[in-house]
Coordinates of C-alpha atoms (C1' of nucleotides) in Angstrom, one line a residue:
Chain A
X19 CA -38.6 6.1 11.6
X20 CA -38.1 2.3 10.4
X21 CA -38.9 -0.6 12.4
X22 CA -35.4 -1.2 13.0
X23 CA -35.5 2.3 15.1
X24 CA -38.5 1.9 16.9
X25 CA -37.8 -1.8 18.2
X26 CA -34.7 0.2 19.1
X27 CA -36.3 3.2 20.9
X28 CA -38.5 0.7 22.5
X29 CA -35.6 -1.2 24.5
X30 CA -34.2 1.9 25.6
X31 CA -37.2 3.1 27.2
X32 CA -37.8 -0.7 28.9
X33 CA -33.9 0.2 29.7
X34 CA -34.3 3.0 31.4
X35 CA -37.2 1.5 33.7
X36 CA -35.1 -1.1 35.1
X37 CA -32.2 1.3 35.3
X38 CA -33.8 3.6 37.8
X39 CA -34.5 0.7 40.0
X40 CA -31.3 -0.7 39.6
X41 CA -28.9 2.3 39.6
X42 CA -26.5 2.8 42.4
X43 CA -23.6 1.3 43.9
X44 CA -26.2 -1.2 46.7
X45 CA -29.0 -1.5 45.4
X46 CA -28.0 -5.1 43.2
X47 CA -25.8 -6.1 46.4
X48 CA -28.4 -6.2 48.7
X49 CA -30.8 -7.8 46.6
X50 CA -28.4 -10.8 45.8
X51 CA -27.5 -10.5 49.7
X52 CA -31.4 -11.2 50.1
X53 CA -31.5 -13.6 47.4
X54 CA -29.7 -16.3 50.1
X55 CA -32.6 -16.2 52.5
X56 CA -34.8 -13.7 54.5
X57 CA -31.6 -11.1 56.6
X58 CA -31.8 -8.6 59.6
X59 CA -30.6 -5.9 59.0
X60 CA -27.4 -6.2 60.6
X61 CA -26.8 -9.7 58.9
X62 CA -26.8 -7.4 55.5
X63 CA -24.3 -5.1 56.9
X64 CA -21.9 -7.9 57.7
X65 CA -22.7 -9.2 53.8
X66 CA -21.8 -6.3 52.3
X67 CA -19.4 -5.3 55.0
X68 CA -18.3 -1.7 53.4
X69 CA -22.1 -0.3 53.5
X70 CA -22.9 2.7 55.9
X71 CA -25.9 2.2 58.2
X72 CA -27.0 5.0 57.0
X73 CA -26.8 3.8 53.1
X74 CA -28.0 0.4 53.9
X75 CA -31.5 2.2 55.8
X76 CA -31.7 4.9 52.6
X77 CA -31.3 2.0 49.8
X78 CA -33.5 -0.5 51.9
X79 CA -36.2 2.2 52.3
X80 CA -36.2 2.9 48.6
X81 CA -36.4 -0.9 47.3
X82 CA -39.6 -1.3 49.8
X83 CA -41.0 1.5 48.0
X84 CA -40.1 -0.3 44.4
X85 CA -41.7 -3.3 45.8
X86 CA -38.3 -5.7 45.7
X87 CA -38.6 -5.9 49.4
X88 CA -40.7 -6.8 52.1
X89 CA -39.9 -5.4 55.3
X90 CA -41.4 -7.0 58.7
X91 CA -41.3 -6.4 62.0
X92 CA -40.8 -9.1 64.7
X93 CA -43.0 -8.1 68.1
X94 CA -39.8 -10.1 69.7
X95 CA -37.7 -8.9 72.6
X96 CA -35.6 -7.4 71.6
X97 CA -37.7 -5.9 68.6
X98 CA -35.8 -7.8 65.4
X99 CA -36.4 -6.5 61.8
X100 CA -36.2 -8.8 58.7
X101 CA -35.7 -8.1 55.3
X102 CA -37.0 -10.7 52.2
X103 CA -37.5 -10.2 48.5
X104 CA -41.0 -10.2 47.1
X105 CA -42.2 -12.0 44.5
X106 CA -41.0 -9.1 42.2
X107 CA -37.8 -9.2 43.8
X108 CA -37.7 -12.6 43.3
X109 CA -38.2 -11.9 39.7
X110 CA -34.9 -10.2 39.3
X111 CA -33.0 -13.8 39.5
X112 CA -32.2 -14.1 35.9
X113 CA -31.3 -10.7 35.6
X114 CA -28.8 -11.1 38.9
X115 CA -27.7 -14.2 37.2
X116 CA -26.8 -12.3 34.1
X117 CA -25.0 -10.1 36.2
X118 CA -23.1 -12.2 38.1
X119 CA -22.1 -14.6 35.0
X120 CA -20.9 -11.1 32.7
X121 CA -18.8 -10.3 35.6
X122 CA -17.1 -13.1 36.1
X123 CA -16.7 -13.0 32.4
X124 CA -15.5 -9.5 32.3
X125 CA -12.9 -10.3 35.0
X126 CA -11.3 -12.8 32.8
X127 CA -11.3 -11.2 29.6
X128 CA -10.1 -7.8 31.0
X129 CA -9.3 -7.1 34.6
X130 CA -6.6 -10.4 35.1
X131 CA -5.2 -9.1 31.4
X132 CA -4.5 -5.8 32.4
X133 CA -3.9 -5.5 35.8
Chain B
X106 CA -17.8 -18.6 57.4
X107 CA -20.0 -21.4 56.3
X108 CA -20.2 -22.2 52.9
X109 CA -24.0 -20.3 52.1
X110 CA -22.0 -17.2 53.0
X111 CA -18.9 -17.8 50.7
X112 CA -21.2 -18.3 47.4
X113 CA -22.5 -15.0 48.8
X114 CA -19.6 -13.3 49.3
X115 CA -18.6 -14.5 45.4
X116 CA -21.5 -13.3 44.3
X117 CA -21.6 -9.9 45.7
X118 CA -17.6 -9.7 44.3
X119 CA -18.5 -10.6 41.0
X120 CA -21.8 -8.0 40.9
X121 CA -19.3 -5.2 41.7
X122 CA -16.9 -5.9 38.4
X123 CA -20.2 -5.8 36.6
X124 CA -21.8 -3.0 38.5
X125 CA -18.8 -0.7 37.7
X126 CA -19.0 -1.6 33.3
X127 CA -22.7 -0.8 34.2
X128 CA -23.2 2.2 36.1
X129 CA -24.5 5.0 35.2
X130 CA -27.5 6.8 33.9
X131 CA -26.1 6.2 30.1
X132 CA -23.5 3.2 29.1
X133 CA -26.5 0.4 29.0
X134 CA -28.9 2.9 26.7
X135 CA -25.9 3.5 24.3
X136 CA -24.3 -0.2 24.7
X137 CA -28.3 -1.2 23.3
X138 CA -27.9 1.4 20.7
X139 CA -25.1 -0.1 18.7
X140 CA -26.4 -3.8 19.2
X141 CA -28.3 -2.9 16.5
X142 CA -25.5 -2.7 14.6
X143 CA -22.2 -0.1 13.7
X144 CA -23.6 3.2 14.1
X145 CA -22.0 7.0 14.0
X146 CA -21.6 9.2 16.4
X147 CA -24.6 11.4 15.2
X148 CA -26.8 8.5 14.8
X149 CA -26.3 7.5 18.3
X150 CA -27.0 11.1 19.7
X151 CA -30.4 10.9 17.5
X152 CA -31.4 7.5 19.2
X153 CA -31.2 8.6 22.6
X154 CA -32.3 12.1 21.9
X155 CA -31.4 13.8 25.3
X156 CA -27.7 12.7 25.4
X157 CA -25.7 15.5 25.5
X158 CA -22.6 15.7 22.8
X159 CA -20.2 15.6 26.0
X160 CA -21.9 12.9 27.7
X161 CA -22.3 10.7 24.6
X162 CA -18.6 11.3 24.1
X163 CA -17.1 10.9 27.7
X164 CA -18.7 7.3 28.1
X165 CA -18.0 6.2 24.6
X166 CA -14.5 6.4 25.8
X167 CA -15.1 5.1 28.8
X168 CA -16.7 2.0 27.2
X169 CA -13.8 1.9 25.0
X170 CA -11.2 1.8 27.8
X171 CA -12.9 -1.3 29.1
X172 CA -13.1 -2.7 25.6
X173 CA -16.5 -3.0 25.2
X174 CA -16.8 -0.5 22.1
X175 CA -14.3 -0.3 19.0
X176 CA -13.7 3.0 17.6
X177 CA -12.9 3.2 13.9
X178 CA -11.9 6.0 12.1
X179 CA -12.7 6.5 8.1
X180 CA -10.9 8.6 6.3
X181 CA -13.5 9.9 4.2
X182 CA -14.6 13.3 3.2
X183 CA -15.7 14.5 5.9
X184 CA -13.9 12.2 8.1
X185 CA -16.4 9.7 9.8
X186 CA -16.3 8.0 12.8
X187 CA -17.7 4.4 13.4
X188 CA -18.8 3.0 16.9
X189 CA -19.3 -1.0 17.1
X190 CA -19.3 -3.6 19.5
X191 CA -16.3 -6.3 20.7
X192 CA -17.1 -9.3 21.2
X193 CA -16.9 -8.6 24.5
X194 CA -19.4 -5.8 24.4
X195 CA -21.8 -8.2 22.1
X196 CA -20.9 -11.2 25.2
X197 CA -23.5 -8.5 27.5
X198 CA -26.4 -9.3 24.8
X199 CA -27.7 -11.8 27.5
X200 CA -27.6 -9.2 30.5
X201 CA -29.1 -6.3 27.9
X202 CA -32.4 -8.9 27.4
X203 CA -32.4 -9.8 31.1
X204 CA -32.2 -6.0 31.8
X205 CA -35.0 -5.5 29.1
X206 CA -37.5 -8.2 30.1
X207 CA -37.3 -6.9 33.5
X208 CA -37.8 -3.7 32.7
X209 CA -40.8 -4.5 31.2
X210 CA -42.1 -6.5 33.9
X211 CA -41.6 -3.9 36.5
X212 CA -43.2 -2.0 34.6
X213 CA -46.1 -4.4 34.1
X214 CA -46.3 -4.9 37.9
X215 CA -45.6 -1.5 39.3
X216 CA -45.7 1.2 37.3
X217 CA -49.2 0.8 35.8
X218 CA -50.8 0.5 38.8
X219 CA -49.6 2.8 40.7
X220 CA -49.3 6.1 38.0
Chain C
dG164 C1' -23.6 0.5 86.3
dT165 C1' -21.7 0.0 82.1
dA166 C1' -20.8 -2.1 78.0
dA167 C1' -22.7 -4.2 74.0
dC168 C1' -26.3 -5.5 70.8
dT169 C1' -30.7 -4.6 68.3
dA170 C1' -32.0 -1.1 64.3
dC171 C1' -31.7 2.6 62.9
dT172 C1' -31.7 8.5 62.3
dT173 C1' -29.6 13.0 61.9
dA174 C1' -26.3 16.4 60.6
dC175 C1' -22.5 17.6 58.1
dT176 C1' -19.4 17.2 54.1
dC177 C1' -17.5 16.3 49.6
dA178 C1' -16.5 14.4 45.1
dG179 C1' -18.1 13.5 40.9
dA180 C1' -22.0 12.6 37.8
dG181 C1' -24.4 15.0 34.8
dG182 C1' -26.3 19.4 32.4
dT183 C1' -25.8 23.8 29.5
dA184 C1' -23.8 26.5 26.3
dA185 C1' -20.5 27.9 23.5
dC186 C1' -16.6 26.9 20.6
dT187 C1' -13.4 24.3 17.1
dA188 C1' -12.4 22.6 12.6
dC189 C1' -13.4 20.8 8.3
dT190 C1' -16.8 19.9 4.2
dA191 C1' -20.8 20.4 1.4
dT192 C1' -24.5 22.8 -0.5
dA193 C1' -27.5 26.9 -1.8
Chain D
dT199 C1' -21.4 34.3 1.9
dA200 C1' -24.0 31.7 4.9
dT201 C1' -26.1 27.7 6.6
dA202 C1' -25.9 22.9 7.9
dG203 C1' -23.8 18.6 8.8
dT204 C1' -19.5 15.8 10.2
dA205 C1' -17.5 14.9 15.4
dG206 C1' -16.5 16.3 19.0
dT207 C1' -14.0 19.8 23.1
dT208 C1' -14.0 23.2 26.8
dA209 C1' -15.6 25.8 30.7
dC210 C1' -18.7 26.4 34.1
dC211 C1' -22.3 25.2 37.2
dT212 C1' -25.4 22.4 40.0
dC213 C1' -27.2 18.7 42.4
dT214 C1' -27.1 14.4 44.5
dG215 C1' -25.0 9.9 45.7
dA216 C1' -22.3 8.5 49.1
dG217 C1' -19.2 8.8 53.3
dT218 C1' -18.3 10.0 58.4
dA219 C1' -19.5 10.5 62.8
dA220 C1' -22.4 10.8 66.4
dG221 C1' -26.9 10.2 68.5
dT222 C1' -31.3 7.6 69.9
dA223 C1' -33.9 4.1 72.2
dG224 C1' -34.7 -0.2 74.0
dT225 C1' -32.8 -4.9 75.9
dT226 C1' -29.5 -8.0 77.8
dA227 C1' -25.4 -9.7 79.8
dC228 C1' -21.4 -9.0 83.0

DNA sequence: GTAACTACTTACTCAGAGGTAACTACTATA
DNA sequence: TATAGTAGTTACCTCTGAGTAAGTAGTTAC
């Protein structure tokens, strides 16, 4: 194996780490939903207005056990629950940004071509 | 709707354009494959080593339907077959190191400490 | 007392993402 | 003649990501 190949095998394997936290169709909505300020849960699911309770709980769960979000409790009545990035979370900025400017780029170069 | 929740809105639009290039467990491994230049199907299949033939082939076409890959046929003996990046595919090289960096800060932060 | 809001959970269902294995077709080499 | 390499295709199966609908439990407003 040349050095070529193994800086190679090395970025697939960093790759695949941020894949698997990543992956999914919510994941990267909610954290740029949460990247506008700490959200209640229901102030997410009017964000992202075609998320499920049900997915919104499962992918929230699963990005607190990543360590992408903090999840608190408010001893209020009634009991509120709020939802913030942590300073990992936080970390994810430039990726999002990345994201967000490829899309808009891929909208332009393909989608308003074709369709 | 004020106007913190219409940046918002744009943002989460222009995530899901990306999102949908994106997703899956393989396009981003074999998108960072061929930024290290043209490469043959074989050679691909050899750098991520547990892509199946079918896989490998089903998302090539995928990423050449959204014009992110160039096939090229050569008609050599045997006939060879050439995958390479459009400039549109090589336009993702900022996302890909976002993606990468990441990677290997989650990994830093998380996965080290906890396994 | 009943409807609505808070934040979820549970059960059921289904499509499709992904895996395995075998097969095609052609060429080159031993 | 047989084995290996080129680049895939096809059939079949399984598992899980995601959707729907309904339920829970507490509080507040009408």
């Amino acid at each position: 194996m040349n050095q070529k190949d193994q800086v190679c095998q090395y970025k697939l394997l960093a790759s695949r780490d941020a894949l698997e936290v990543i992956q999914g169709k919510w994941r990267i909505p909610i954290i740029i939903a949460l990247t506008h300020g700490t959200k209640r849960f229901g102030e997410i699911q009017r964000d992202i207005s075609d998320i499920s309770p049900k997915m919104l709980s499962q992918e929230l769960k699963a990005l607190e056990m990543n360590k992408i979000v903090k999840r608190t409790l408010h001893d209020t009545m009634p009991v509120t629950t709020e939802y913030s990035l942590t300073p990992l979370g936080e970390s994810m900025t430039n990726l999002l940004n990345e994201i967000l400017n490829w899309g808009i780029h891929f909208r332009e170069e393909v989608l308003k071509r074709d369709n």
